[in-house]
Amino acid sequence: MFCEKAIELIRELQRMSDGQLPAFNEDGLRQVLQEMEALYEQNQTDVNEAKADGRAELIPSIKLRHCCLLRNQRCLTAYLYDRLLRIRALRWEYGSVLPANVRFHMCAEEVQWFTHYKKSLASFMRSLGGGEGLDITQDMKPPKSLYIEVRCLKDHGEFEIDDGTVILLKKNSQHFLPRWKCEQLIRQGVLEHVMS
Amino acid sequence: MMDALSDDGSDVNQDDTQEDVMTPAELIAKLEEAWLNEKFSPELQENKSEVVECVMEQLSHMEENLQRVKKGDAKASIHRMEIDRIRFVLSSYLRSRLQKIEKFFPHILEREKSRGEGAPSLLSPEEFAFAKEYYANTETYLKAVALKRMPPNLQTVDMLKAVPEPCLDSFVFLRVKERQENILVEPEADDQREYVVDLEEGSQHLMRYRTIAPLVSSGAVQLI
């Protein structure tokens, strides 16, 4: 039946309901586009015939193919747009450098979209407060306490905090650090908030 | 807390030369009101860039003062906490707006385009630039990855139809700040009389956003 491949693409995304980004289905996309091309060409032929020979009985199949074409377009744009929303969420989750395994799942155009998005976001943030700038990707949670206990999950080298002290972030070491300094590192997976 | 900072000898309130002088406490109260309204309303509210700018100025002053306080002084951590709290509210407010701008971008841009000369802008200039870039970026992407490979009559997508509009009929909680009379909740129809209520000051209600939307912009009610 027509449009089945397009629905399959949507189901692929529906299966990953937690916002994960599956690999870009280049094959699936190509198949849907090919089906659209075939439907369109059949319609062109039929429309010409219907006009030239007055064959009105071709009209229902012309209409059917047109509906399938619209459905395919709609499904494809839904698939592509939903992926964009997931990619957008990555900027807010991981920061402006995406982990390699995520980037492999993106097609070249999606990487470009992401690059433009983060540039746009950066200039927006820079322009806040009359040019002073504010990083609104920080402070994602209301501050509960000033200092938090964190455990280092991987070696991250030296880390300087406000009063000048330098902490060595070695894997498995635990530290009592100012919360606002750790936020970014916690999101990147370098530190882990230890809640006793 | 703010007064304690001014006692440190800093000039926290720089709006002396302007007509309506707001104390820092009033400014933060305004920020919190704007934040709650933005968080709980289904559609984008009017932009409040003056409040945003003043709050950012405020935060810089507080940070400066904090540098002057002796390290290890107990006061320092309390001030630090307050700065973090205000910065959180401000960031959350701006994030809330950005999320809605991204979610409803074609409709918001359409509204800006058709707004009259004197009408206030929904977006700050920076948000407007961001919204336009978002639209262009997304359109370019869809064209490049799929639309240009589709049959000639299907190479465009009407963004206004493709992207859903905010649901103005969602229900919101609100608290009444200024008494309102004769608010039309349900218009008269064949099977019912018109349903009209008075909103008493201080009372709290759960109503459809559409019914009280103008009261939110005017400040007569506060979403909670």
mmCIF file of C-alpha atoms in Angstrom, chain B residues 2-3 6 11-33 48-55 57-58:
data_model
loop_
_atom_site.group_PDB
_atom_site.id
_atom_site.type_symbol
_atom_site.label_atom_id
_atom_site.label_comp_id
_atom_site.label_asym_id
_atom_site.label_seq_id
_atom_site.Cartn_x
_atom_site.Cartn_y
_atom_site.Cartn_z
ATOM 1 C CA MET B 2 18.520 44.074 49.178
ATOM 2 C CA ASP B 3 18.566 46.713 51.888
ATOM 3 C CA SER B 6 22.635 48.987 50.023
ATOM 4 C CA ASP B 11 24.277 52.720 45.034
ATOM 5 C CA VAL B 12 21.958 49.897 44.128
ATOM 6 C CA ASN B 13 19.063 51.917 42.801
ATOM 7 C CA GLN B 14 20.277 53.788 39.762
ATOM 8 C CA ASP B 15 16.862 54.857 38.537
ATOM 9 C CA ASP B 16 16.817 58.103 40.524
ATOM 10 C CA THR B 17 16.713 60.224 37.409
ATOM 11 C CA GLN B 18 13.708 58.425 35.922
ATOM 12 C CA GLU B 19 10.126 59.192 36.736
ATOM 13 C CA ASP B 20 8.987 55.909 38.218
ATOM 14 C CA VAL B 21 11.613 54.805 40.645
ATOM 15 C CA MET B 22 11.315 51.144 41.574
ATOM 16 C CA THR B 23 12.953 49.708 44.617
ATOM 17 C CA PRO B 24 15.003 46.580 43.999
ATOM 18 C CA ALA B 25 12.348 44.572 45.836
ATOM 19 C CA GLU B 26 9.626 45.899 43.539
ATOM 20 C CA LEU B 27 11.755 45.113 40.506
ATOM 21 C CA ILE B 28 12.242 41.519 41.568
ATOM 22 C CA ALA B 29 8.532 41.211 42.356
ATOM 23 C CA LYS B 30 7.798 42.393 38.806
ATOM 24 C CA LEU B 31 10.239 39.854 37.425
ATOM 25 C CA GLU B 32 8.570 37.059 39.383
ATOM 26 C CA GLU B 33 5.124 38.113 38.153
ATOM 27 C CA LYS B 48 9.252 42.980 29.323
ATOM 28 C CA SER B 49 12.737 43.965 28.218
ATOM 29 C CA GLU B 50 12.947 46.931 30.583
ATOM 30 C CA VAL B 51 12.471 44.577 33.525
ATOM 31 C CA VAL B 52 15.071 42.173 32.083
ATOM 32 C CA GLU B 53 17.614 44.957 31.619
ATOM 33 C CA CYS B 54 17.055 46.410 35.079
ATOM 34 C CA VAL B 55 17.355 42.986 36.691
ATOM 35 C CA GLU B 57 21.947 45.692 36.051
ATOM 36 C CA GLN B 58 20.845 44.757 39.540
#
